mmCIF file with all atom_site columns, C-alpha atoms in Angstrom:
data_model
loop_
_atom_site.group_PDB
_atom_site.id
_atom_site.type_symbol
_atom_site.label_atom_id
_atom_site.label_alt_id
_atom_site.label_comp_id
_atom_site.label_asym_id
_atom_site.label_entity_id
_atom_site.label_seq_id
_atom_site.pdbx_PDB_ins_code
_atom_site.Cartn_x
_atom_site.Cartn_y
_atom_site.Cartn_z
_atom_site.occupancy
_atom_site.B_iso_or_equiv
_atom_site.pdbx_formal_charge
_atom_site.auth_seq_id
_atom_site.auth_comp_id
_atom_site.auth_asym_id
_atom_site.auth_atom_id
_atom_site.pdbx_PDB_model_num
ATOM 1   C CA . MET E 1 1   ? 65.743 -3.543  -130.417 1.00 0.00 ? 1   MET E CA 1
ATOM 2   C CA . ILE E 1 2   ? 66.777 0.627   -130.638 1.00 0.00 ? 2   ILE E CA 1
ATOM 3   C CA . THR E 1 3   ? 63.886 1.058   -133.060 1.00 0.00 ? 3   THR E CA 1
ATOM 4   C CA . SER E 1 4   ? 61.503 -0.483  -130.292 1.00 0.00 ? 4   SER E CA 1
ATOM 5   C CA . ALA E 1 5   ? 62.497 1.990   -127.586 1.00 0.00 ? 5   ALA E CA 1
ATOM 6   C CA . VAL E 1 6   ? 62.399 4.931   -130.037 1.00 0.00 ? 6   VAL E CA 1
ATOM 7   C CA . ASN E 1 7   ? 58.332 3.783   -131.267 1.00 0.00 ? 7   ASN E CA 1
ATOM 8   C CA . LEU E 1 8   ? 58.090 3.396   -127.433 1.00 0.00 ? 8   LEU E CA 1
ATOM 9   C CA . ALA E 1 9   ? 59.094 7.144   -127.047 1.00 0.00 ? 9   ALA E CA 1
ATOM 10  C CA . HIS E 1 10  ? 57.643 8.795   -129.791 1.00 0.00 ? 10  HIS E CA 1
ATOM 11  C CA . ALA E 1 11  ? 54.088 7.113   -128.861 1.00 0.00 ? 11  ALA E CA 1
ATOM 12  C CA . ASP E 1 12  ? 54.598 8.639   -125.453 1.00 0.00 ? 12  ASP E CA 1
ATOM 13  C CA . MET E 1 13  ? 55.424 11.984  -126.522 1.00 0.00 ? 13  MET E CA 1
ATOM 14  C CA . SER E 1 14  ? 52.512 12.174  -129.037 1.00 0.00 ? 14  SER E CA 1
ATOM 15  C CA . LEU E 1 15  ? 50.579 15.540  -129.481 1.00 0.00 ? 15  LEU E CA 1
ATOM 16  C CA . ALA E 1 16  ? 48.080 14.163  -132.541 1.00 0.00 ? 16  ALA E CA 1
ATOM 17  C CA . LYS E 1 17  ? 44.574 14.303  -131.114 1.00 0.00 ? 17  LYS E CA 1
ATOM 18  C CA . HIS E 1 18  ? 44.168 10.906  -132.863 1.00 0.00 ? 18  HIS E CA 1
ATOM 19  C CA . LYS E 1 19  ? 46.357 7.459   -132.287 1.00 0.00 ? 19  LYS E CA 1
ATOM 20  C CA . VAL E 1 20  ? 45.400 4.433   -134.163 1.00 0.00 ? 20  VAL E CA 1
ATOM 21  C CA . VAL E 1 21  ? 47.014 0.901   -134.125 1.00 0.00 ? 21  VAL E CA 1
ATOM 22  C CA . VAL E 1 22  ? 46.058 -1.148  -136.951 1.00 0.00 ? 22  VAL E CA 1
ATOM 23  C CA . GLN E 1 23  ? 47.000 -4.745  -136.975 1.00 0.00 ? 23  GLN E CA 1
ATOM 24  C CA . SER E 1 24  ? 47.914 -7.237  -139.819 1.00 0.00 ? 24  SER E CA 1
ATOM 25  C CA . SER E 1 25  ? 47.739 -10.765 -138.413 1.00 0.00 ? 25  SER E CA 1
ATOM 26  C CA . SER E 1 26  ? 46.383 -12.401 -141.818 1.00 0.00 ? 26  SER E CA 1
ATOM 27  C CA . SER E 1 27  ? 48.473 -13.076 -144.548 1.00 0.00 ? 27  SER E CA 1
ATOM 28  C CA . ASP E 1 28  ? 44.895 -13.080 -147.105 1.00 0.00 ? 28  ASP E CA 1
ATOM 29  C CA . PRO E 1 29  ? 46.248 -10.411 -149.538 1.00 0.00 ? 29  PRO E CA 1
ATOM 30  C CA . GLU E 1 30  ? 43.463 -8.195  -149.566 1.00 0.00 ? 30  GLU E CA 1
ATOM 31  C CA . LEU E 1 31  ? 43.043 -8.060  -145.821 1.00 0.00 ? 31  LEU E CA 1
ATOM 32  C CA . GLN E 1 32  ? 46.509 -6.856  -145.686 1.00 0.00 ? 32  GLN E CA 1
ATOM 33  C CA . GLY E 1 33  ? 45.607 -4.583  -148.344 1.00 0.00 ? 33  GLY E CA 1
ATOM 34  C CA . LEU E 1 34  ? 42.784 -3.162  -146.488 1.00 0.00 ? 34  LEU E CA 1
ATOM 35  C CA . ALA E 1 35  ? 45.102 -2.781  -143.412 1.00 0.00 ? 35  ALA E CA 1
ATOM 36  C CA . LEU E 1 36  ? 47.208 -0.445  -145.306 1.00 0.00 ? 36  LEU E CA 1
ATOM 37  C CA . VAL E 1 37  ? 44.660 1.607   -147.351 1.00 0.00 ? 37  VAL E CA 1
ATOM 38  C CA . ILE E 1 38  ? 42.749 1.772   -143.577 1.00 0.00 ? 38  ILE E CA 1
ATOM 39  C CA . ALA E 1 39  ? 46.128 3.966   -142.486 1.00 0.00 ? 39  ALA E CA 1
ATOM 40  C CA . GLY E 1 40  ? 46.484 5.832   -145.693 1.00 0.00 ? 40  GLY E CA 1
ATOM 41  C CA . ASN E 1 41  ? 42.720 6.930   -145.364 1.00 0.00 ? 41  ASN E CA 1
ATOM 42  C CA . LEU E 1 42  ? 42.807 7.385   -141.601 1.00 0.00 ? 42  LEU E CA 1
ATOM 43  C CA . GLN E 1 43  ? 45.702 9.519   -142.235 1.00 0.00 ? 43  GLN E CA 1
ATOM 44  C CA . LYS E 1 44  ? 43.893 12.020  -145.358 1.00 0.00 ? 44  LYS E CA 1
ATOM 45  C CA . HIS E 1 45  ? 40.845 12.341  -142.983 1.00 0.00 ? 45  HIS E CA 1
ATOM 46  C CA . TYR E 1 46  ? 42.703 13.621  -139.766 1.00 0.00 ? 46  TYR E CA 1
ATOM 47  C CA . GLY E 1 47  ? 45.413 15.155  -141.176 1.00 0.00 ? 47  GLY E CA 1
ATOM 48  C CA . MET E 1 48  ? 48.926 14.078  -140.641 1.00 0.00 ? 48  MET E CA 1
ATOM 49  C CA . ASP E 1 49  ? 49.613 16.368  -138.192 1.00 0.00 ? 49  ASP E CA 1
ATOM 50  C CA . ASN E 1 50  ? 46.192 15.372  -136.183 1.00 0.00 ? 50  ASN E CA 1
ATOM 51  C CA . VAL E 1 51  ? 46.564 11.592  -136.172 1.00 0.00 ? 51  VAL E CA 1
ATOM 52  C CA . ASP E 1 52  ? 49.667 9.053   -134.906 1.00 0.00 ? 52  ASP E CA 1
ATOM 53  C CA . ILE E 1 53  ? 49.033 5.512   -136.907 1.00 0.00 ? 53  ILE E CA 1
ATOM 54  C CA . GLU E 1 54  ? 51.440 2.265   -136.283 1.00 0.00 ? 54  GLU E CA 1
ATOM 55  C CA . VAL E 1 55  ? 50.680 -0.970  -137.841 1.00 0.00 ? 55  VAL E CA 1
ATOM 56  C CA . VAL E 1 56  ? 51.643 -3.977  -136.350 1.00 0.00 ? 56  VAL E CA 1
ATOM 57  C CA . ALA E 1 57  ? 52.386 -7.191  -138.048 1.00 0.00 ? 57  ALA E CA 1
ATOM 58  C CA . TYR E 1 58  ? 52.864 -10.723 -136.669 1.00 0.00 ? 58  TYR E CA 1
ATOM 59  C CA . GLY E 1 59  ? 52.359 -14.096 -137.461 1.00 0.00 ? 59  GLY E CA 1
ATOM 60  C CA . PRO E 1 60  ? 50.987 -14.616 -141.211 1.00 0.00 ? 60  PRO E CA 1
ATOM 61  C CA . GLY E 1 61  ? 50.600 -11.033 -141.454 1.00 0.00 ? 61  GLY E CA 1
ATOM 62  C CA . LEU E 1 62  ? 54.032 -10.073 -141.322 1.00 0.00 ? 62  LEU E CA 1
ATOM 63  C CA . GLY E 1 63  ? 54.734 -10.775 -144.545 1.00 0.00 ? 63  GLY E CA 1
ATOM 64  C CA . ILE E 1 64  ? 53.108 -7.703  -145.845 1.00 0.00 ? 64  ILE E CA 1
ATOM 65  C CA . LEU E 1 65  ? 56.339 -5.819  -144.574 1.00 0.00 ? 65  LEU E CA 1
ATOM 66  C CA . THR E 1 66  ? 58.587 -7.807  -146.602 1.00 0.00 ? 66  THR E CA 1
ATOM 67  C CA . VAL E 1 67  ? 60.251 -6.243  -149.847 1.00 0.00 ? 67  VAL E CA 1
ATOM 68  C CA . ASP E 1 68  ? 59.387 -9.465  -151.490 1.00 0.00 ? 68  ASP E CA 1
ATOM 69  C CA . SER E 1 69  ? 55.769 -7.875  -150.935 1.00 0.00 ? 69  SER E CA 1
ATOM 70  C CA . PRO E 1 70  ? 53.390 -6.818  -153.584 1.00 0.00 ? 70  PRO E CA 1
ATOM 71  C CA . ASN E 1 71  ? 52.268 -4.237  -150.716 1.00 0.00 ? 71  ASN E CA 1
ATOM 72  C CA . ALA E 1 72  ? 56.178 -2.612  -150.698 1.00 0.00 ? 72  ALA E CA 1
ATOM 73  C CA . LYS E 1 73  ? 55.549 0.008   -152.388 1.00 0.00 ? 73  LYS E CA 1
ATOM 74  C CA . LYS E 1 74  ? 52.517 0.988   -150.093 1.00 0.00 ? 74  LYS E CA 1
ATOM 75  C CA . VAL E 1 75  ? 54.155 0.455   -147.287 1.00 0.00 ? 75  VAL E CA 1
ATOM 76  C CA . LYS E 1 76  ? 57.366 2.656   -148.149 1.00 0.00 ? 76  LYS E CA 1
ATOM 77  C CA . ASN E 1 77  ? 55.117 5.180   -149.527 1.00 0.00 ? 77  ASN E CA 1
ATOM 78  C CA . LEU E 1 78  ? 53.133 5.436   -146.526 1.00 0.00 ? 78  LEU E CA 1
ATOM 79  C CA . LEU E 1 79  ? 56.521 5.136   -144.259 1.00 0.00 ? 79  LEU E CA 1
ATOM 80  C CA . GLU E 1 80  ? 57.238 8.667   -146.021 1.00 0.00 ? 80  GLU E CA 1
ATOM 81  C CA . HIS E 1 81  ? 53.947 10.069  -145.043 1.00 0.00 ? 81  HIS E CA 1
ATOM 82  C CA . ASN E 1 82  ? 54.981 9.277   -141.256 1.00 0.00 ? 82  ASN E CA 1
ATOM 83  C CA . ILE E 1 83  ? 52.838 6.005   -140.946 1.00 0.00 ? 83  ILE E CA 1
ATOM 84  C CA . LYS E 1 84  ? 54.834 3.878   -138.331 1.00 0.00 ? 84  LYS E CA 1
ATOM 85  C CA . PHE E 1 85  ? 55.359 0.338   -139.159 1.00 0.00 ? 85  PHE E CA 1
ATOM 86  C CA . SER E 1 86  ? 56.186 -2.564  -136.505 1.00 0.00 ? 86  SER E CA 1
ATOM 87  C CA . ALA E 1 87  ? 57.260 -6.142  -137.345 1.00 0.00 ? 87  ALA E CA 1
ATOM 88  C CA . CYS E 1 88  ? 57.017 -9.171  -134.910 1.00 0.00 ? 88  CYS E CA 1
ATOM 89  C CA . GLU E 1 89  ? 60.330 -9.968  -133.754 1.00 0.00 ? 89  GLU E CA 1
ATOM 90  C CA . GLY E 1 90  ? 59.276 -13.259 -132.601 1.00 0.00 ? 90  GLY E CA 1
ATOM 91  C CA . THR E 1 91  ? 57.792 -13.883 -136.216 1.00 0.00 ? 91  THR E CA 1
ATOM 92  C CA . LEU E 1 92  ? 60.836 -13.207 -137.380 1.00 0.00 ? 92  LEU E CA 1
ATOM 93  C CA . LYS E 1 93  ? 62.731 -15.315 -135.914 1.00 0.00 ? 93  LYS E CA 1
ATOM 94  C CA . PHE E 1 94  ? 60.164 -18.315 -136.367 1.00 0.00 ? 94  PHE E CA 1
ATOM 95  C CA . MET E 1 95  ? 59.909 -17.513 -140.072 1.00 0.00 ? 95  MET E CA 1
ATOM 96  C CA . GLU E 1 96  ? 64.200 -17.701 -140.045 1.00 0.00 ? 96  GLU E CA 1
ATOM 97  C CA . ALA E 1 97  ? 64.022 -20.771 -138.152 1.00 0.00 ? 97  ALA E CA 1
ATOM 98  C CA . ASN E 1 98  ? 61.666 -22.494 -140.584 1.00 0.00 ? 98  ASN E CA 1
ATOM 99  C CA . ASN E 1 99  ? 63.003 -21.002 -143.798 1.00 0.00 ? 99  ASN E CA 1
ATOM 100 C CA . GLY E 1 100 ? 66.932 -20.954 -143.451 1.00 0.00 ? 100 GLY E CA 1
ATOM 101 C CA . LYS E 1 101 ? 66.774 -17.097 -143.396 1.00 0.00 ? 101 LYS E CA 1
ATOM 102 C CA . ARG E 1 102 ? 65.330 -13.729 -141.714 1.00 0.00 ? 102 ARG E CA 1
ATOM 103 C CA . PRO E 1 103 ? 62.855 -11.771 -144.047 1.00 0.00 ? 103 PRO E CA 1
ATOM 104 C CA . LYS E 1 104 ? 64.206 -8.572  -145.405 1.00 0.00 ? 104 LYS E CA 1
ATOM 105 C CA . LEU E 1 105 ? 61.663 -5.963  -144.307 1.00 0.00 ? 105 LEU E CA 1
ATOM 106 C CA . VAL E 1 106 ? 61.209 -2.702  -146.292 1.00 0.00 ? 106 VAL E CA 1
ATOM 107 C CA . SER E 1 107 ? 63.107 -0.198  -145.280 1.00 0.00 ? 107 SER E CA 1
ATOM 108 C CA . GLY E 1 108 ? 62.401 1.954   -142.232 1.00 0.00 ? 108 GLY E CA 1
ATOM 109 C CA . VAL E 1 109 ? 60.359 -0.471  -141.085 1.00 0.00 ? 109 VAL E CA 1
ATOM 110 C CA . GLY E 1 110 ? 60.589 -1.096  -136.756 1.00 0.00 ? 110 GLY E CA 1
ATOM 111 C CA . VAL E 1 111 ? 61.127 -4.349  -134.847 1.00 0.00 ? 111 VAL E CA 1
ATOM 112 C CA . VAL E 1 112 ? 59.021 -4.311  -132.029 1.00 0.00 ? 112 VAL E CA 1
ATOM 113 C CA . GLU E 1 113 ? 59.991 -7.832  -129.502 1.00 0.00 ? 113 GLU E CA 1
ATOM 114 C CA . ASP E 1 114 ? 56.595 -8.681  -129.676 1.00 0.00 ? 114 ASP E CA 1
ATOM 115 C CA . GLY E 1 115 ? 53.362 -7.817  -131.761 1.00 0.00 ? 115 GLY E CA 1
ATOM 116 C CA . VAL E 1 116 ? 50.478 -8.717  -129.732 1.00 0.00 ? 116 VAL E CA 1
ATOM 117 C CA . VAL E 1 117 ? 52.356 -6.865  -126.414 1.00 0.00 ? 117 VAL E CA 1
ATOM 118 C CA . ARG E 1 118 ? 52.996 -3.820  -128.820 1.00 0.00 ? 118 ARG E CA 1
ATOM 119 C CA . VAL E 1 119 ? 49.240 -3.797  -129.776 1.00 0.00 ? 119 VAL E CA 1
ATOM 120 C CA . ILE E 1 120 ? 48.402 -3.502  -126.243 1.00 0.00 ? 120 ILE E CA 1
ATOM 121 C CA . GLU E 1 121 ? 50.626 -1.207  -125.119 1.00 0.00 ? 121 GLU E CA 1
ATOM 122 C CA . LEU E 1 122 ? 49.572 1.159   -127.851 1.00 0.00 ? 122 LEU E CA 1
ATOM 123 C CA . GLN E 1 123 ? 46.186 0.555   -126.801 1.00 0.00 ? 123 GLN E CA 1
ATOM 124 C CA . GLU E 1 124 ? 47.378 1.109   -123.206 1.00 0.00 ? 124 GLU E CA 1
ATOM 125 C CA . GLN E 1 125 ? 48.630 4.490   -124.556 1.00 0.00 ? 125 GLN E CA 1
ATOM 126 C CA . GLY E 1 126 ? 45.230 5.536   -125.680 1.00 0.00 ? 126 GLY E CA 1
ATOM 127 C CA . TYR E 1 127 ? 45.539 4.283   -129.244 1.00 0.00 ? 127 TYR E CA 1
ATOM 128 C CA . ALA E 1 128 ? 42.190 2.747   -130.864 1.00 0.00 ? 128 ALA E CA 1
ATOM 129 C CA . TYR E 1 129 ? 42.674 -0.440  -132.429 1.00 0.00 ? 129 TYR E CA 1
ATOM 130 C CA . VAL E 1 130 ? 41.639 -1.506  -135.972 1.00 0.00 ? 130 VAL E CA 1
ATOM 131 C CA . TYR E 1 131 ? 41.448 -5.138  -136.909 1.00 0.00 ? 131 TYR E CA 1
ATOM 132 C CA . PRO E 1 132 ? 40.920 -5.712  -141.064 1.00 0.00 ? 132 PRO E CA 1
ATOM 133 C CA . ARG E 1 133 ? 38.304 -8.629  -141.672 1.00 0.00 ? 133 ARG E CA 1
#
């Protein structure tokens, strides 16, 4: 939960001209990959200092943030370029209950109490909403 508080504090103090939240809630590998491409392209377009980007993953889309994901290296690379990633605690608990173990997340991925709530909170802070379909 500490990471969640840090993410919220950072979002509130953002000086970036643009703020974007990208939702990942699909198990479709193409859509998960598209979410990452969009995040990277937005940062390239606006520049690292001019845009805050957070990818929020929940439900079937949370798999994108696990170390076993085919996209794990891309997530790590984007994290190194100051793109934030948040995993839904509710989904993690659900996955743990169903699979007997908690999925291991890519190092640097934050955890928020509820992914949908996080998306709403970011929108209330002026973040543009992107949902790849």
